[in-house]
mmCIF file of C-alpha atoms and ligand atoms in Angstrom:
data_model
loop_
_atom_site.group_PDB
_atom_site.id
_atom_site.type_symbol
_atom_site.label_atom_id
_atom_site.label_comp_id
_atom_site.label_asym_id
_atom_site.label_seq_id
_atom_site.Cartn_x
_atom_site.Cartn_y
_atom_site.Cartn_z
ATOM 1 C CA MET F 249 -50.786 -72.275 -53.593
ATOM 2 C CA ALA F 250 -48.221 -75.012 -53.259
ATOM 3 C CA ILE F 251 -44.764 -74.405 -54.601
ATOM 4 C CA ASP F 252 -43.022 -76.805 -56.978
ATOM 5 C CA ASN F 253 -42.579 -80.323 -55.607
ATOM 6 C CA ALA F 254 -44.562 -79.494 -52.489
ATOM 7 C CA PRO F 255 -47.399 -81.888 -51.714
ATOM 8 C CA PRO F 256 -50.922 -80.816 -52.658
ATOM 9 C CA THR F 257 -52.737 -78.524 -50.219
ATOM 10 C CA PHE F 258 -55.226 -81.281 -49.350
ATOM 11 C CA ASP F 259 -54.533 -84.943 -48.702
ATOM 12 C CA HIS F 260 -56.723 -87.039 -50.984
ATOM 13 C CA SER F 261 -56.956 -89.836 -48.453
ATOM 14 C CA LEU F 262 -58.969 -87.425 -46.276
ATOM 15 C CA ILE F 263 -60.506 -85.087 -48.824
ATOM 16 C CA THR F 264 -62.558 -86.702 -51.562
ATOM 17 C CA VAL F 265 -62.706 -84.621 -54.720
ATOM 18 C CA ILE F 266 -65.071 -85.685 -57.476
ATOM 19 C CA TYR F 267 -64.926 -83.687 -60.685
ATOM 20 C CA VAL F 268 -68.247 -83.245 -62.450
ATOM 21 C CA LEU F 269 -67.954 -82.834 -66.208
ATOM 22 C CA GLY F 270 -70.179 -82.834 -69.256
ATOM 23 C CA GLY F 271 -71.127 -80.359 -71.953
ATOM 24 C CA PRO F 272 -72.934 -77.120 -71.192
ATOM 25 C CA GLY F 273 -76.538 -77.995 -70.383
ATOM 26 C CA ALA F 274 -75.762 -81.657 -69.678
ATOM 27 C CA GLY F 275 -77.278 -81.323 -66.183
ATOM 28 C CA LYS F 276 -74.194 -81.031 -63.986
ATOM 29 C CA GLY F 277 -75.523 -78.380 -61.614
ATOM 30 C CA THR F 278 -78.955 -79.974 -61.309
ATOM 31 C CA GLN F 279 -77.546 -83.386 -60.444
ATOM 32 C CA CYS F 280 -74.984 -81.929 -58.032
ATOM 33 C CA ALA F 281 -77.784 -80.251 -56.069
ATOM 34 C CA ASN F 282 -79.395 -83.663 -55.570
ATOM 35 C CA LEU F 283 -76.130 -85.387 -54.662
ATOM 36 C CA VAL F 284 -75.487 -82.746 -52.004
ATOM 37 C CA LYS F 285 -78.684 -83.753 -50.216
ATOM 38 C CA ASP F 286 -77.934 -87.467 -50.193
ATOM 39 C CA PHE F 287 -74.181 -87.510 -49.576
ATOM 40 C CA GLY F 288 -73.358 -84.300 -47.699
ATOM 41 C CA PHE F 289 -71.013 -82.967 -50.373
ATOM 42 C CA SER F 290 -69.848 -79.423 -50.552
ATOM 43 C CA HIS F 291 -70.740 -78.406 -54.110
ATOM 44 C CA LEU F 292 -68.382 -75.949 -55.769
ATOM 45 C CA SER F 293 -69.266 -74.827 -59.283
ATOM 46 C CA ALA F 294 -66.276 -73.300 -61.068
ATOM 47 C CA GLY F 295 -68.624 -71.287 -63.299
ATOM 48 C CA ASP F 296 -70.555 -69.932 -60.289
ATOM 49 C CA LEU F 297 -67.319 -68.993 -58.510
ATOM 50 C CA LEU F 298 -66.119 -67.182 -61.638
ATOM 51 C CA ARG F 299 -69.420 -65.305 -62.037
ATOM 52 C CA HIS F 300 -69.269 -64.335 -58.372
ATOM 53 C CA GLU F 301 -65.715 -63.055 -58.768
ATOM 54 C CA GLN F 302 -66.710 -61.241 -61.952
ATOM 55 C CA ASN F 303 -69.368 -59.319 -60.002
ATOM 56 C CA ARG F 304 -67.349 -58.785 -56.831
ATOM 57 C CA GLU F 305 -66.709 -55.131 -56.276
ATOM 58 C CA GLY F 306 -63.017 -54.354 -56.539
ATOM 59 C CA SER F 307 -62.107 -57.583 -58.342
ATOM 60 C CA GLU F 308 -59.180 -57.044 -60.667
ATOM 61 C CA TYR F 309 -60.419 -59.908 -62.853
ATOM 62 C CA GLY F 310 -64.036 -58.832 -63.396
ATOM 63 C CA GLU F 311 -63.744 -57.640 -66.988
ATOM 64 C CA LEU F 312 -61.404 -60.423 -68.011
ATOM 65 C CA ILE F 313 -63.754 -63.103 -66.672
ATOM 66 C CA ARG F 314 -66.767 -61.487 -68.364
ATOM 67 C CA THR F 315 -65.016 -61.577 -71.741
ATOM 68 C CA TYR F 316 -63.979 -65.216 -71.476
ATOM 69 C CA ILE F 317 -67.431 -66.317 -70.338
ATOM 70 C CA ARG F 318 -69.228 -64.475 -73.116
ATOM 71 C CA GLU F 319 -66.831 -65.974 -75.668
ATOM 72 C CA GLY F 320 -67.283 -69.422 -74.143
ATOM 73 C CA THR F 321 -63.533 -69.858 -73.692
ATOM 74 C CA ILE F 322 -61.592 -71.014 -70.658
ATOM 75 C CA VAL F 323 -60.532 -68.435 -68.074
ATOM 76 C CA PRO F 324 -56.784 -68.658 -67.267
ATOM 77 C CA MET F 325 -56.462 -71.540 -64.858
ATOM 78 C CA GLU F 326 -54.658 -69.669 -62.069
ATOM 79 C CA ILE F 327 -57.791 -67.642 -61.364
ATOM 80 C CA THR F 328 -60.182 -70.590 -61.289
ATOM 81 C CA ILE F 329 -57.882 -72.821 -59.261
ATOM 82 C CA LYS F 330 -57.305 -70.124 -56.658
ATOM 83 C CA LEU F 331 -61.055 -69.531 -56.315
ATOM 84 C CA LEU F 332 -61.654 -73.264 -55.855
ATOM 85 C CA GLU F 333 -58.822 -73.707 -53.383
ATOM 86 C CA ASN F 334 -60.007 -70.741 -51.322
ATOM 87 C CA ALA F 335 -63.571 -72.048 -51.313
ATOM 88 C CA MET F 336 -62.380 -75.484 -50.152
ATOM 89 C CA LYS F 337 -60.333 -73.936 -47.360
ATOM 90 C CA ALA F 338 -63.275 -71.800 -46.255
ATOM 91 C CA GLU F 339 -65.544 -74.841 -46.162
ATOM 92 C CA LEU F 340 -63.079 -76.861 -44.085
ATOM 93 C CA GLU F 341 -62.466 -73.960 -41.713
ATOM 94 C CA LYS F 342 -66.197 -73.642 -41.163
ATOM 95 C CA GLY F 343 -66.032 -77.112 -39.678
ATOM 96 C CA ARG F 344 -68.911 -78.902 -41.291
ATOM 97 C CA GLU F 345 -70.671 -81.775 -39.597
ATOM 98 C CA GLY F 346 -72.386 -84.854 -40.898
ATOM 99 C CA GLU F 347 -71.540 -87.711 -43.194
ATOM 100 C CA GLY F 348 -68.058 -87.525 -44.567
ATOM 101 C CA TRP F 349 -66.807 -84.580 -42.501
ATOM 102 C CA ALA F 350 -65.449 -86.139 -39.272
ATOM 103 C CA ASN F 351 -61.757 -86.183 -38.256
ATOM 104 C CA GLY F 352 -60.401 -83.850 -40.902
ATOM 105 C CA LYS F 353 -62.327 -85.507 -43.702
ATOM 106 C CA GLY F 354 -64.334 -83.737 -46.375
ATOM 107 C CA ARG F 355 -66.039 -84.376 -49.709
ATOM 108 C CA PHE F 356 -66.339 -81.989 -52.612
ATOM 109 C CA LEU F 357 -68.139 -82.032 -55.934
ATOM 110 C CA ILE F 358 -66.128 -79.764 -58.199
ATOM 111 C CA ASP F 359 -68.610 -78.927 -60.939
ATOM 112 C CA GLY F 360 -67.558 -77.713 -64.392
ATOM 113 C CA PHE F 361 -63.896 -78.302 -63.712
ATOM 114 C CA PRO F 362 -61.313 -79.169 -65.022
ATOM 115 C CA ARG F 363 -62.354 -77.903 -68.449
ATOM 116 C CA LYS F 364 -58.884 -78.107 -69.931
ATOM 117 C CA MET F 365 -55.812 -80.355 -69.476
ATOM 118 C CA ASP F 366 -53.666 -77.678 -67.829
ATOM 119 C CA GLN F 367 -56.275 -77.130 -65.094
ATOM 120 C CA ALA F 368 -56.549 -80.855 -64.495
ATOM 121 C CA MET F 369 -52.805 -81.362 -64.058
ATOM 122 C CA LYS F 370 -52.330 -78.297 -61.899
ATOM 123 C CA PHE F 371 -55.242 -78.977 -59.565
ATOM 124 C CA ASP F 372 -54.366 -82.653 -59.081
ATOM 125 C CA GLU F 373 -50.749 -81.745 -58.344
ATOM 126 C CA THR F 374 -51.106 -78.659 -56.193
ATOM 127 C CA VAL F 375 -54.583 -78.684 -54.610
ATOM 128 C CA CYS F 376 -55.936 -82.220 -54.293
ATOM 129 C CA LEU F 377 -55.736 -85.376 -56.352
ATOM 130 C CA ALA F 378 -59.233 -86.135 -57.607
ATOM 131 C CA SER F 379 -60.747 -89.538 -56.922
ATOM 132 C CA LYS F 380 -63.169 -89.744 -59.828
ATOM 133 C CA VAL F 381 -64.967 -87.929 -62.607
ATOM 134 C CA LEU F 382 -68.731 -88.010 -63.005
ATOM 135 C CA PHE F 383 -69.317 -87.483 -66.686
ATOM 136 C CA PHE F 384 -72.823 -86.483 -67.774
ATOM 137 C CA THR F 385 -73.359 -86.931 -71.462
ATOM 138 C CA THR F 386 -76.134 -86.254 -73.957
ATOM 139 C CA THR F 387 -76.556 -84.818 -77.458
ATOM 140 C CA GLU F 388 -75.889 -81.218 -78.502
ATOM 141 C CA GLU F 389 -79.519 -81.014 -79.529
ATOM 142 C CA VAL F 390 -80.698 -81.781 -75.989
ATOM 143 C CA MET F 391 -78.124 -79.448 -74.438
ATOM 144 C CA LEU F 392 -79.052 -76.589 -76.769
ATOM 145 C CA ALA F 393 -82.752 -76.927 -75.941
ATOM 146 C CA ARG F 394 -82.021 -76.955 -72.196
ATOM 147 C CA LEU F 395 -79.719 -73.942 -72.368
ATOM 148 C CA LEU F 396 -82.193 -71.903 -74.407
ATOM 149 C CA GLU F 397 -84.924 -72.776 -71.919
ATOM 150 C CA ARG F 398 -82.683 -71.801 -69.015
ATOM 151 C CA GLY F 399 -81.707 -68.625 -70.854
ATOM 152 C CA LYS F 400 -85.254 -67.320 -70.541
ATOM 153 C CA THR F 401 -84.713 -66.788 -66.814
ATOM 154 C CA SER F 402 -81.014 -67.360 -65.991
ATOM 155 C CA GLY F 403 -79.829 -63.859 -66.798
ATOM 156 C CA ARG F 404 -76.582 -65.480 -67.965
ATOM 157 C CA GLU F 405 -74.734 -63.625 -70.682
ATOM 158 C CA ASP F 406 -73.732 -66.915 -72.308
ATOM 159 C CA ASP F 407 -77.122 -68.655 -72.568
ATOM 160 C CA ASN F 408 -77.708 -67.378 -76.116
ATOM 161 C CA VAL F 409 -77.242 -69.259 -79.397
ATOM 162 C CA GLU F 410 -74.064 -67.445 -80.352
ATOM 163 C CA SER F 411 -72.264 -68.085 -77.047
ATOM 164 C CA ILE F 412 -73.658 -71.620 -76.805
ATOM 165 C CA LYS F 413 -72.099 -72.578 -80.143
ATOM 166 C CA LYS F 414 -68.735 -71.313 -78.914
ATOM 167 C CA ARG F 415 -69.150 -73.225 -75.654
ATOM 168 C CA PHE F 416 -69.829 -76.444 -77.584
ATOM 169 C CA ARG F 417 -66.643 -75.872 -79.567
ATOM 170 C CA THR F 418 -64.576 -75.273 -76.434
ATOM 171 C CA TYR F 419 -66.066 -78.384 -74.872
ATOM 172 C CA ALA F 420 -65.112 -80.546 -77.860
ATOM 173 C CA ASN F 421 -61.617 -79.087 -78.235
ATOM 174 C CA ASP F 422 -60.517 -78.518 -74.635
ATOM 175 C CA THR F 423 -62.685 -80.604 -72.315
ATOM 176 C CA MET F 424 -63.063 -83.902 -74.164
ATOM 177 C CA PRO F 425 -59.302 -84.529 -73.923
ATOM 178 C CA VAL F 426 -59.601 -84.162 -70.126
ATOM 179 C CA ILE F 427 -62.349 -86.792 -70.033
ATOM 180 C CA GLU F 428 -60.299 -89.094 -72.251
ATOM 181 C CA TYR F 429 -57.280 -88.631 -70.005
ATOM 182 C CA TYR F 430 -59.176 -89.633 -66.871
ATOM 183 C CA ALA F 431 -60.914 -92.453 -68.727
ATOM 184 C CA SER F 432 -57.478 -93.865 -69.546
ATOM 185 C CA GLN F 433 -56.880 -93.952 -65.770
ATOM 186 C CA ASP F 434 -60.223 -95.680 -65.168
ATOM 187 C CA LYS F 435 -61.490 -92.707 -63.227
ATOM 188 C CA VAL F 436 -64.597 -91.856 -65.243
ATOM 189 C CA ALA F 437 -68.168 -92.826 -64.366
ATOM 190 C CA GLU F 438 -70.218 -92.009 -67.459
ATOM 191 C CA ILE F 439 -73.900 -91.205 -67.041
ATOM 192 C CA ASP F 440 -76.319 -90.709 -69.924
ATOM 193 C CA SER F 441 -78.152 -87.521 -68.983
ATOM 194 C CA THR F 442 -80.731 -87.497 -71.744
ATOM 195 C CA ALA F 443 -83.572 -88.843 -69.608
ATOM 196 C CA SER F 444 -85.591 -87.048 -66.908
ATOM 197 C CA ILE F 445 -83.876 -85.441 -63.909
ATOM 198 C CA GLU F 446 -85.166 -88.260 -61.674
ATOM 199 C CA GLN F 447 -83.956 -91.043 -63.937
ATOM 200 C CA VAL F 448 -80.543 -89.470 -64.399
ATOM 201 C CA TYR F 449 -80.288 -89.007 -60.663
ATOM 202 C CA GLU F 450 -80.778 -92.738 -60.031
ATOM 203 C CA ALA F 451 -77.713 -93.423 -62.163
ATOM 204 C CA ALA F 452 -75.723 -90.584 -60.597
ATOM 205 C CA LYS F 453 -76.512 -91.774 -57.097
ATOM 206 C CA ALA F 454 -75.462 -95.332 -57.910
ATOM 207 C CA ALA F 455 -72.190 -94.049 -59.373
ATOM 208 C CA VAL F 456 -71.378 -92.063 -56.234
ATOM 209 C CA GLN F 457 -72.262 -94.970 -53.940
ATOM 210 C CA ASN F 458 -69.878 -97.054 -55.966
ATOM 211 C CA ILE F 459 -67.092 -94.466 -55.610
ATOM 212 C CA PHE F 460 -67.408 -94.409 -51.822
ATOM 213 C CA SER F 461 -67.560 -98.179 -51.483
ATOM 214 C CA GLN F 462 -64.360 -98.472 -53.557
ATOM 215 C CA LYS F 463 -62.731 -95.808 -51.392
ATOM 216 C CA ASP F 464 -63.722 -97.634 -48.208
ATOM 217 C CA GLN F 465 -62.116 -100.813 -49.508
ATOM 218 C CA THR F 466 -58.808 -99.077 -50.144
ATOM 219 C CA ALA F 467 -58.841 -97.001 -46.913
HETATM 220 O O1 LIG G 193 -69.867 -74.350 -65.930
HETATM 221 P P1 LIG G 193 -70.480 -73.092 -66.475
HETATM 222 O O2 LIG G 193 -71.321 -73.357 -67.685
HETATM 223 O O3 LIG G 193 -71.211 -72.313 -65.427
HETATM 224 O O4 LIG G 193 -69.255 -72.190 -66.954
HETATM 225 C C1 LIG G 193 -69.496 -70.941 -67.582
HETATM 226 C C2 LIG G 193 -68.233 -70.415 -68.185
HETATM 227 O O5 LIG G 193 -67.252 -70.171 -67.180
HETATM 228 C C3 LIG G 193 -67.533 -71.315 -69.185
HETATM 229 O O6 LIG G 193 -68.130 -71.276 -70.472
HETATM 230 C C4 LIG G 193 -66.130 -70.698 -69.187
HETATM 231 O O7 LIG G 193 -66.078 -69.501 -69.914
HETATM 232 C C5 LIG G 193 -65.949 -70.372 -67.704
HETATM 233 N N1 LIG G 193 -65.288 -71.484 -66.997
HETATM 234 C C6 LIG G 193 -63.892 -71.623 -67.122
HETATM 235 N N2 LIG G 193 -63.238 -72.652 -66.489
HETATM 236 C C7 LIG G 193 -63.929 -73.560 -65.762
HETATM 237 C C8 LIG G 193 -65.341 -73.443 -65.628
HETATM 238 C C9 LIG G 193 -65.986 -72.388 -66.275
HETATM 239 O O8 LIG G 193 -63.259 -70.817 -67.802
HETATM 240 N N3 LIG G 193 -63.276 -74.570 -65.189
HETATM 241 MG MG1 LIG G 194 -73.474 -75.217 -64.040
#
């Protein structure tokens, strides 16, 4: 990780980072999977990376991560940021091909991150300054129904009513300020994710096209 005053690990003029936010069950992961196909993103889900680390044999953070996830609270940012940074490095070292990956360039959808202001500041400063935030939004009622449906097969320890309520609280208290912060910088593309997956995707795709055309104009 970068030391104080050092530049971020990745240069944002080459590496495009788009944060993907929204409440639990808003459709972040589903929409990211579609965007990957159309735009050649590398999709990194902070929650998936944490669950993977939680289950990794020999991880010193396994129990800690499990507790935070079950309680629906935010894992200490150092852990999550390190996992994301390592995953970005691994992806760039692999040397991907295709749209957006020539000449040292790369494009990442960072899904479910930053969930709290401290993560946002630290990642922007030390890893890579994010270009935009895709913000998927719908009602708690819709999110609850989706999460309970997913819970039938997800095997996730936090897709139950008790954990879901805590996750909604964390989202309102910790994550909404992050969205407001980026909105004040004009970095948020808000997408109503109440409709069908296909309809929401049309809006998501248009938002991403818009982000890249703006980036091309400033390049
Ligand atoms: O995004 P997802 O719903 O998969 O996240 C599951 C859990 O992982 C969150 O409720 C939280 O406990 C943890 N998490 C975190 N910090 C992040 C992303 C997820 O602590 N940036
Ligand atoms: Mg997800």
